[in-house]
Coordinates of C-alpha atoms in Angstrom, one line a residue:
Chain A
M1 CA -11.9 -26.6 -8.9
E2 CA -14.3 -24.0 -7.7
L3 CA -12.4 -20.7 -7.2
L4 CA -15.1 -18.2 -6.5
R5 CA -18.8 -18.5 -5.7
I6 CA -21.1 -15.5 -5.4
N7 CA -24.5 -16.2 -3.9
D8 CA -27.4 -13.7 -4.0
L9 CA -25.1 -10.6 -3.7
H10 CA -26.8 -7.3 -2.8
A11 CA -24.8 -4.1 -2.3
T12 CA -25.7 -0.5 -1.8
I13 CA -23.7 2.8 -2.1
G14 CA -25.5 5.3 0.2
D15 CA -29.1 4.6 0.0
K16 CA -29.0 3.2 -3.5
E17 CA -29.0 -0.4 -4.2
I18 CA -26.7 -1.2 -7.0
L19 CA -26.4 -4.9 -6.9
K20 CA -29.7 -6.7 -6.7
G21 CA -28.9 -10.4 -6.3
I22 CA -25.8 -11.6 -8.2
N23 CA -25.1 -15.3 -8.6
L24 CA -21.9 -16.4 -10.3
T25 CA -19.6 -19.4 -9.9
I26 CA -16.0 -19.3 -11.3
N27 CA -13.7 -22.2 -11.6
A28 CA -9.9 -22.3 -11.9
G29 CA -8.9 -22.0 -15.5
E30 CA -11.8 -19.9 -16.6
V31 CA -12.2 -16.5 -18.1
H32 CA -15.5 -14.7 -17.5
A33 CA -16.6 -11.6 -19.3
I34 CA -19.0 -9.3 -17.8
M35 CA -20.7 -6.9 -20.2
G36 CA -23.5 -4.6 -19.7
P37 CA -24.8 -1.0 -20.1
N38 CA -23.5 1.9 -18.0
G39 CA -24.8 1.9 -14.5
A40 CA -25.5 -1.8 -14.5
G41 CA -23.2 -2.4 -11.7
K42 CA -20.1 -3.8 -13.3
S43 CA -17.7 -1.6 -11.4
T44 CA -19.6 -2.0 -8.2
L45 CA -19.2 -5.8 -8.4
S46 CA -15.3 -5.4 -8.7
A47 CA -15.4 -2.8 -5.8
V48 CA -17.4 -5.1 -3.6
L49 CA -15.2 -8.2 -4.3
T50 CA -12.1 -6.2 -3.4
G51 CA -13.7 -4.7 -0.3
N52 CA -13.9 -1.0 -1.2
P53 CA -15.3 0.6 1.9
A54 CA -17.5 3.0 -0.2
Y55 CA -19.9 0.1 -0.7
T56 CA -22.0 -1.9 1.8
V57 CA -23.0 -5.6 1.2
T58 CA -26.6 -5.9 2.5
Q59 CA -27.2 -9.6 1.5
G60 CA -25.6 -12.6 0.1
E61 CA -22.2 -14.5 0.4
V62 CA -19.0 -14.6 -1.5
Y63 CA -16.6 -17.5 -1.1
L64 CA -13.0 -17.6 -2.4
K65 CA -11.6 -21.1 -2.4
G66 CA -14.1 -21.9 0.2
K67 CA -13.3 -19.0 2.5
N68 CA -15.7 -16.3 3.4
L69 CA -14.4 -13.4 1.4
L70 CA -16.7 -10.7 2.8
E71 CA -15.2 -11.1 6.3
M72 CA -11.7 -10.3 5.1
S73 CA -10.2 -6.8 5.0
P74 CA -9.2 -5.5 1.6
E75 CA -5.5 -6.3 2.1
Q76 CA -6.3 -9.9 3.2
R77 CA -8.2 -10.5 0.0
A78 CA -5.4 -9.1 -1.9
R79 CA -3.0 -11.5 -0.1
E80 CA -5.4 -14.4 -0.7
G81 CA -5.0 -13.7 -4.4
V82 CA -7.6 -11.3 -5.4
F83 CA -6.3 -8.6 -7.8
L84 CA -8.1 -5.7 -9.3
S85 CA -6.9 -4.1 -12.3
F86 CA -8.4 -0.6 -11.6
Q87 CA -10.4 1.3 -14.4
Y88 CA -8.6 4.5 -13.2
P89 CA -5.3 3.6 -11.5
V90 CA -4.5 6.0 -8.8
E91 CA -1.4 8.3 -9.0
I92 CA 0.6 8.2 -5.7
P93 CA 3.1 11.0 -5.9
G94 CA 6.4 10.4 -3.9
V95 CA 5.9 6.6 -3.5
S96 CA 8.3 4.7 -5.8
M97 CA 7.1 1.8 -7.9
V98 CA 10.0 -0.3 -6.5
N99 CA 9.3 0.4 -3.0
F100 CA 5.6 0.0 -3.4
M101 CA 5.9 -3.3 -5.3
R102 CA 8.7 -4.7 -2.9
T103 CA 6.4 -4.2 0.1
A104 CA 3.4 -5.7 -1.7
V105 CA 5.3 -8.8 -2.8
N106 CA 6.9 -9.5 0.5
E107 CA 3.6 -8.8 2.3
K108 CA 2.0 -11.5 0.1
R109 CA 5.0 -13.8 0.7
K110 CA 4.8 -13.2 4.4
Y111 CA 1.1 -14.2 4.4
E112 CA 1.9 -17.4 2.7
G113 CA 4.7 -18.3 5.1
K114 CA 7.5 -17.5 2.6
P115 CA 10.7 -15.6 3.3
A116 CA 11.0 -12.0 2.0
L117 CA 12.9 -11.6 -1.4
S118 CA 16.4 -10.3 -1.3
A119 CA 17.0 -7.1 -3.2
T120 CA 18.6 -9.0 -6.0
E121 CA 15.9 -11.5 -6.4
F122 CA 13.3 -8.8 -6.3
L123 CA 15.0 -6.8 -9.0
R124 CA 15.4 -9.9 -11.2
L125 CA 11.6 -10.5 -10.7
M126 CA 10.8 -7.1 -11.8
R127 CA 12.9 -7.1 -14.9
E128 CA 11.2 -10.4 -16.0
K129 CA 7.7 -9.3 -15.5
K130 CA 8.3 -5.8 -16.9
A131 CA 9.2 -7.5 -20.2
L132 CA 5.8 -9.2 -20.2
V133 CA 4.1 -5.9 -20.8
E134 CA 6.9 -4.2 -22.8
M135 CA 7.2 -1.7 -20.0
A136 CA 10.1 0.8 -20.2
D137 CA 12.9 0.6 -17.5
K138 CA 12.5 4.2 -16.5
L139 CA 9.1 3.4 -14.9
N140 CA 10.9 1.8 -12.1
N141 CA 12.3 5.0 -10.7
R142 CA 9.0 6.9 -11.0
S143 CA 6.3 7.4 -8.5
V144 CA 3.3 5.0 -8.6
N145 CA 1.2 5.9 -11.8
E146 CA 2.4 9.7 -11.5
G147 CA 2.5 11.3 -15.0
F148 CA 1.9 8.0 -16.6
S149 CA 0.0 8.0 -20.0
G150 CA -3.3 6.1 -20.1
G151 CA -1.5 3.1 -21.8
E152 CA 1.3 3.2 -19.4
K153 CA -1.1 3.2 -16.4
K154 CA -2.9 0.0 -17.8
K155 CA 0.4 -1.7 -18.6
N156 CA 1.5 -0.9 -15.0
E157 CA -1.6 -2.7 -13.7
I158 CA -0.9 -5.9 -15.6
F159 CA 2.8 -5.7 -14.6
Q160 CA 1.6 -5.6 -11.0
M161 CA -0.6 -8.4 -11.6
A162 CA 2.3 -10.5 -12.9
M163 CA 4.4 -9.6 -9.8
L164 CA 1.5 -10.7 -7.4
E165 CA 0.4 -13.8 -9.2
P166 CA -3.2 -13.6 -8.2
C167 CA -5.5 -16.6 -8.3
L168 CA -8.5 -14.3 -9.3
S169 CA -7.9 -11.2 -11.5
I170 CA -10.6 -8.6 -12.0
L171 CA -9.9 -6.4 -15.1
D172 CA -12.3 -3.4 -14.8
E173 CA -12.6 -1.8 -18.3
T174 CA -8.9 -2.5 -18.9
D175 CA -9.5 -1.6 -22.5
S176 CA -10.8 2.0 -21.8
G177 CA -8.5 4.6 -23.1
L178 CA -6.1 2.3 -24.8
D179 CA -5.1 2.4 -28.6
I180 CA -4.9 -0.9 -30.5
D181 CA -1.2 -1.4 -29.9
A182 CA -1.4 -1.0 -26.1
L183 CA -4.5 -3.1 -26.0
R184 CA -2.6 -5.9 -27.8
V185 CA 0.4 -5.6 -25.3
V186 CA -2.0 -5.6 -22.3
A187 CA -4.0 -8.5 -23.6
N188 CA -0.9 -10.6 -24.5
G189 CA 0.3 -10.0 -20.8
V190 CA -3.0 -11.3 -19.5
N191 CA -3.0 -14.3 -21.8
K192 CA 0.5 -15.3 -20.8
L193 CA -0.4 -15.1 -17.1
K194 CA -3.3 -17.5 -17.5
T195 CA -2.8 -20.9 -16.0
A196 CA -5.0 -24.0 -15.0
D197 CA -5.0 -22.7 -11.5
N198 CA -6.1 -19.2 -12.0
A199 CA -9.1 -17.3 -13.3
S200 CA -10.2 -13.8 -14.6
I201 CA -13.1 -11.7 -14.7
V202 CA -13.0 -9.3 -17.5
I203 CA -15.3 -6.3 -17.2
T204 CA -15.8 -4.5 -20.4
H205 CA -18.3 -2.3 -22.5
Y206 CA -17.0 -3.5 -25.9
Q207 CA -16.6 -6.7 -27.6
R208 CA -13.1 -5.5 -29.0
L209 CA -11.1 -6.6 -25.9
L210 CA -12.7 -10.0 -26.1
D211 CA -11.1 -10.5 -29.5
Y212 CA -7.8 -10.6 -27.6
I213 CA -8.8 -12.3 -24.4
V214 CA -11.1 -14.9 -25.3
P215 CA -13.7 -15.6 -22.6
D216 CA -15.1 -18.9 -21.7
F217 CA -18.2 -17.4 -20.6
V218 CA -20.1 -14.1 -21.2
H219 CA -22.5 -12.7 -18.8
V220 CA -24.8 -9.6 -19.3
L221 CA -25.2 -7.6 -16.2
A222 CA -28.2 -5.2 -16.1
D223 CA -29.8 -3.3 -13.3
G224 CA -27.8 -5.2 -10.7
K225 CA -28.4 -8.7 -11.9
I226 CA -26.9 -11.2 -14.4
V227 CA -29.7 -11.4 -17.0
K228 CA -28.1 -13.5 -19.6
S229 CA -25.2 -16.0 -19.8
G230 CA -23.6 -17.7 -22.7
D231 CA -20.3 -18.4 -24.5
K232 CA -18.2 -15.9 -26.4
T233 CA -20.8 -15.8 -29.2
L234 CA -23.1 -13.8 -26.9
A235 CA -20.6 -11.0 -27.0
L236 CA -20.5 -10.8 -30.7
E237 CA -24.4 -10.9 -30.6
L238 CA -24.5 -7.9 -28.1
E239 CA -21.9 -6.0 -30.5
K240 CA -24.4 -6.4 -33.4
S241 CA -27.7 -5.8 -31.7
G242 CA -26.7 -3.9 -28.6
Y243 CA -28.5 -4.1 -25.2
A244 CA -32.0 -3.5 -26.7
F245 CA -33.2 -6.9 -25.8
L246 CA -33.0 -5.7 -22.1
E247 CA -36.0 -3.3 -22.9
Q248 CA -38.3 -6.1 -24.0
Chain B
M1 CA 13.5 38.7 22.9
T2 CA 14.2 39.0 19.2
Q3 CA 17.6 37.9 18.1
T4 CA 19.0 39.8 15.1
L5 CA 21.3 38.1 12.6
N6 CA 23.1 39.6 9.7
I7 CA 24.3 37.7 6.7
P8 CA 27.2 39.5 4.9
Q9 CA 27.3 40.1 1.3
G10 CA 27.8 37.0 -0.8
E11 CA 27.7 34.5 2.1
T12 CA 25.6 31.4 2.3
V13 CA 24.0 30.4 5.6
E14 CA 22.1 27.0 6.1
R15 CA 20.7 26.1 9.3
V16 CA 18.8 22.9 10.2
L17 CA 17.0 23.4 13.4
I18 CA 15.1 20.4 15.0
D19 CA 12.8 20.7 17.9
E20 CA 13.6 24.2 18.9
P21 CA 10.8 25.0 21.2
E22 CA 11.0 28.8 20.6
L23 CA 12.7 31.0 18.0
D24 CA 12.3 34.7 17.4
W25 CA 14.7 36.0 14.8
H26 CA 15.2 38.9 12.6
I27 CA 17.6 38.1 9.9
V28 CA 18.9 40.7 7.5
Q29 CA 20.5 39.6 4.3
Q30 CA 23.0 41.7 2.4
A31 CA 23.4 41.6 -1.4
H32 CA 23.8 38.2 -3.0
S33 CA 23.7 36.4 0.2
V34 CA 21.9 32.9 0.4
L35 CA 19.8 31.8 3.5
R36 CA 18.4 28.3 3.8
L37 CA 16.4 27.7 6.9
H38 CA 14.9 24.2 7.9
L39 CA 12.7 24.4 10.7
I40 CA 11.6 21.0 11.8
S41 CA 9.4 20.3 14.8
F42 CA 8.3 17.1 16.3
T43 CA 6.9 18.9 19.5
S44 CA 5.2 22.0 20.4
A45 CA 6.9 25.0 18.9
K46 CA 6.6 28.8 18.5
H47 CA 8.7 30.2 15.7
T48 CA 8.8 33.8 14.5
I49 CA 11.1 34.5 11.6
W50 CA 11.5 37.9 10.0
I51 CA 13.6 38.1 7.0
E52 CA 14.7 41.3 5.3
Q53 CA 16.4 41.2 1.9
Q54 CA 18.4 44.3 2.3
G55 CA 20.8 44.1 -0.6
E56 CA 20.1 43.0 -4.2
G57 CA 20.0 39.5 -5.5
C58 CA 19.4 37.7 -2.2
Q59 CA 18.1 34.1 -2.1
T60 CA 15.9 32.9 0.7
E61 CA 14.5 29.5 1.3
I62 CA 12.4 28.4 4.3
Y63 CA 11.4 24.8 4.7
G64 CA 9.1 24.2 7.5
L65 CA 7.9 20.7 8.7
T66 CA 5.8 20.0 11.7
F67 CA 4.7 16.4 12.5
V68 CA 2.9 16.1 15.8
R69 CA 0.1 13.6 17.0
N70 CA -0.9 14.5 20.6
N71 CA -2.1 17.9 21.9
E72 CA 0.8 20.0 20.7
T73 CA 0.5 23.6 19.6
C74 CA 2.9 24.6 16.8
T75 CA 3.0 28.1 15.3
L76 CA 5.2 29.2 12.5
N77 CA 5.1 32.9 11.6
T78 CA 7.2 34.0 8.7
R79 CA 7.6 37.4 7.4
V80 CA 9.6 37.7 4.2
H81 CA 10.3 41.3 3.1
H82 CA 11.8 42.0 -0.4
N83 CA 13.1 45.4 0.3
I84 CA 15.2 45.6 -2.9
G85 CA 15.1 44.0 -6.3
G86 CA 16.4 40.9 -7.9
G87 CA 16.0 38.5 -5.0
T88 CA 14.1 35.2 -4.8
S89 CA 12.3 33.6 -2.0
K90 CA 10.8 30.2 -1.6
Q91 CA 8.8 28.9 1.4
V92 CA 7.5 25.4 1.7
V93 CA 5.7 24.8 4.9
K94 CA 4.0 21.4 5.8
F95 CA 2.1 20.4 8.9
I96 CA 1.0 16.8 9.8
L97 CA -1.3 17.0 12.7
G98 CA -2.8 14.1 14.6
G99 CA -4.5 13.6 18.0
E100 CA -5.7 17.1 19.3
A101 CA -2.7 19.1 18.0
K102 CA -3.0 22.6 16.7
G103 CA -1.1 24.1 13.9
E104 CA -0.9 27.8 12.8
F105 CA 1.0 29.2 9.9
F106 CA 1.1 32.9 9.3
G107 CA 3.0 33.9 6.1
E108 CA 3.6 37.5 5.3
L109 CA 5.2 38.1 2.1
K110 CA 6.0 41.8 1.1
I111 CA 7.6 43.1 -1.9
A112 CA 8.5 46.8 -1.6
P113 CA 8.0 49.3 -4.6
D114 CA 11.7 49.1 -5.2
A115 CA 11.9 45.4 -5.2
Q116 CA 11.4 44.9 -9.0
Q117 CA 12.3 41.6 -10.6
T118 CA 11.6 39.6 -7.4
A119 CA 10.5 36.0 -7.7
A120 CA 8.7 34.8 -4.5
Q121 CA 6.8 31.6 -3.7
Q122 CA 5.0 30.4 -0.7
T123 CA 3.5 26.9 -0.4
N124 CA 1.6 25.5 2.7
R125 CA 0.3 22.0 2.6
N126 CA -1.3 20.4 5.7
I127 CA -2.5 16.9 6.5
L128 CA -5.0 16.4 9.4
L129 CA -4.7 12.8 10.6
S130 CA -7.7 13.2 13.1
D131 CA -11.0 15.0 13.4
K132 CA -9.9 16.9 16.5
A133 CA -6.7 18.2 14.9
T134 CA -6.9 21.9 13.7
M135 CA -5.0 23.9 11.3
R136 CA -5.2 27.7 10.8
T137 CA -3.3 29.1 7.8
R138 CA -3.2 32.7 6.8
P139 CA -1.1 33.8 3.9
Q140 CA -0.7 37.4 3.5
L141 CA 0.8 38.9 0.3
E142 CA 1.5 42.6 -0.1
I143 CA 3.0 43.4 -3.4
Y144 CA 3.9 47.0 -4.2
A145 CA 6.1 46.4 -7.3
D146 CA 4.8 45.5 -10.7
D147 CA 7.6 43.5 -12.3
V148 CA 7.4 40.5 -10.0
K149 CA 6.7 36.9 -10.0
A150 CA 4.7 35.9 -6.8
S151 CA 2.8 32.8 -6.1
H152 CA 1.2 31.3 -3.0
G153 CA -1.0 28.2 -2.3
A154 CA -2.4 26.8 0.8
T155 CA -4.2 23.4 1.2
T156 CA -5.4 21.4 4.1
G157 CA -6.8 17.9 3.8
Q158 CA -6.6 14.3 4.8
L159 CA -4.6 11.4 3.4
D160 CA -5.8 10.4 0.0
E161 CA -8.4 7.6 0.6
S162 CA -8.2 6.4 -2.9
A163 CA -4.5 6.0 -2.8
L164 CA -4.8 4.1 0.6
F165 CA -7.4 1.8 -1.1
Y166 CA -5.2 1.3 -4.1
M167 CA -2.3 0.3 -1.8
Q168 CA -4.5 -2.1 0.3
Q169 CA -5.6 -3.8 -2.9
R170 CA -2.1 -4.6 -3.6
G171 CA -1.8 -6.3 -0.1
L172 CA -0.5 -3.5 2.0
S173 CA -2.1 -2.9 5.6
P174 CA -3.6 0.6 6.1
E175 CA -0.8 1.4 8.3
Q176 CA 1.8 0.7 5.8
G177 CA -0.1 2.7 3.3
R178 CA -0.3 5.7 5.6
Q179 CA 3.4 5.5 6.4
M180 CA 4.4 5.5 2.8
L181 CA 2.0 8.4 1.9
L182 CA 3.4 10.4 4.9
Q183 CA 7.0 9.8 4.1
A184 CA 6.2 10.8 0.5
F185 CA 4.6 13.9 1.8
M186 CA 7.7 14.8 3.7
A187 CA 10.2 13.9 1.1
D188 CA 10.9 17.4 -0.5
I189 CA 11.5 18.8 2.9
I190 CA 14.1 16.3 3.7
D191 CA 15.7 16.5 0.2
A192 CA 16.0 20.2 0.5
I193 CA 18.9 19.8 3.2
T194 CA 22.2 20.2 1.4
D195 CA 24.3 18.6 4.1
E196 CA 24.2 14.7 3.5
A197 CA 24.8 13.8 7.2
Q198 CA 21.9 16.2 8.4
R199 CA 19.7 14.9 5.7
T200 CA 20.1 11.4 6.6
A201 CA 19.7 12.2 10.2
L202 CA 16.3 13.8 9.5
A203 CA 15.2 10.9 7.2
N204 CA 16.0 8.4 10.0
A205 CA 14.3 10.5 12.6
I206 CA 11.2 10.7 10.5
E207 CA 11.4 6.9 9.7
T208 CA 11.5 6.2 13.4
L209 CA 8.5 8.3 14.0
V210 CA 6.4 7.1 11.2
V211 CA 7.3 3.5 11.1
L212 CA 8.6 2.4 14.4
N213 CA 6.6 4.3 16.8
K214 CA 3.9 1.6 17.1
E215 CA 6.4 -1.3 17.4
Q216 CA 8.1 0.5 20.2
G217 CA 4.9 1.0 22.0
A218 CA 5.2 4.8 22.2
K219 CA 2.4 6.6 23.7
T220 CA 1.8 8.5 20.5
A221 CA -1.7 8.1 18.9
P222 CA -1.6 5.6 16.0
L223 CA -1.2 6.8 12.5

């Protein structure tokens, strides 16, 4: 089943064109890795798909399950099941994780026509999902990401992903700043959340993450376009020879 | 006309004042007295508070919160004078201004030559919700003693756009995000009230203003 279709997507920030014609189709059950040098537009792609107002789409179309994604507000995209694990999760002092997540989960349920979760149901769900990323209990009572270590922040992103059960997850450089243990925990969490009905886009610089989250497809993004696609062996090739082939 | 109040030695006075249009107070604290003043304004106000620590070891706390969204003018003018040593003072002043509201905070902090071992802090943080709202802030520190700790800081800005986008990415509407950020911004002012009933009353008043305003069709500008 086709989940996401990107046709000839162009996007700018200010006067600068970053995405210069992206084409990509993702089916349910697939994991797509997007690799590429700095400045290729990897993070811009995730920002544009989630509706970040800093970027302007100048051309092209994006469909999520046949619906025009670009016409939707950021929150509507989220409620439709688009989730971004941020490269730099934002600290929000004074807003508790519990309150934040309860609002997020119940907004999504409302959108789907389901009743809000009771306090008991919600806390049970939190406990269950926290175990998935081996997250400490104390994080519940803290403000969103405030004072979290790099590893805790990334675990917290995957925890939120587990809570919201998205159909399309975008993991933006989830491996950056993680030690090998945290990387394993985060990747385990992502793998356990994989089903036949959802899909992931894994944006990464290094092959390392792809040892743990094995992609079905690997795409190389360079200068705003996908210049090469292949299976997981492409990532290994890139690891060995770098992006030098782009110069040729 | 200035009203003078005296806090006798060793006594504690805590006052929560909500929506007082005008205050002009001169408060004199005797040794080891404690003053906690909470000045909360949801409408135009002009407050002038002059505090003198006359005896040793006094404790002064001023919490100011102004939250207005039309064309109100709100002025808070504090003068905290440490005349003698061993005292502490803490001022936390926050303004949230929307519409065409105007806010002013003038904070004078004076530590006299005899007021050694004083610890004084003044914080002023302001959020502008609209382009037309304006804030003037003028901290003034006069420190004449050398063995003291004094700090002050003032910031004026907007709600954190990156936090708002993060919240939207999780499915919250921009309005829900702003509500949460504003409530978080005001939380320490609410928490500073000792009396539980008064604290709850203020929290509820703020909740009504932040969350329910729109649903009740009030004339106030949206967040």
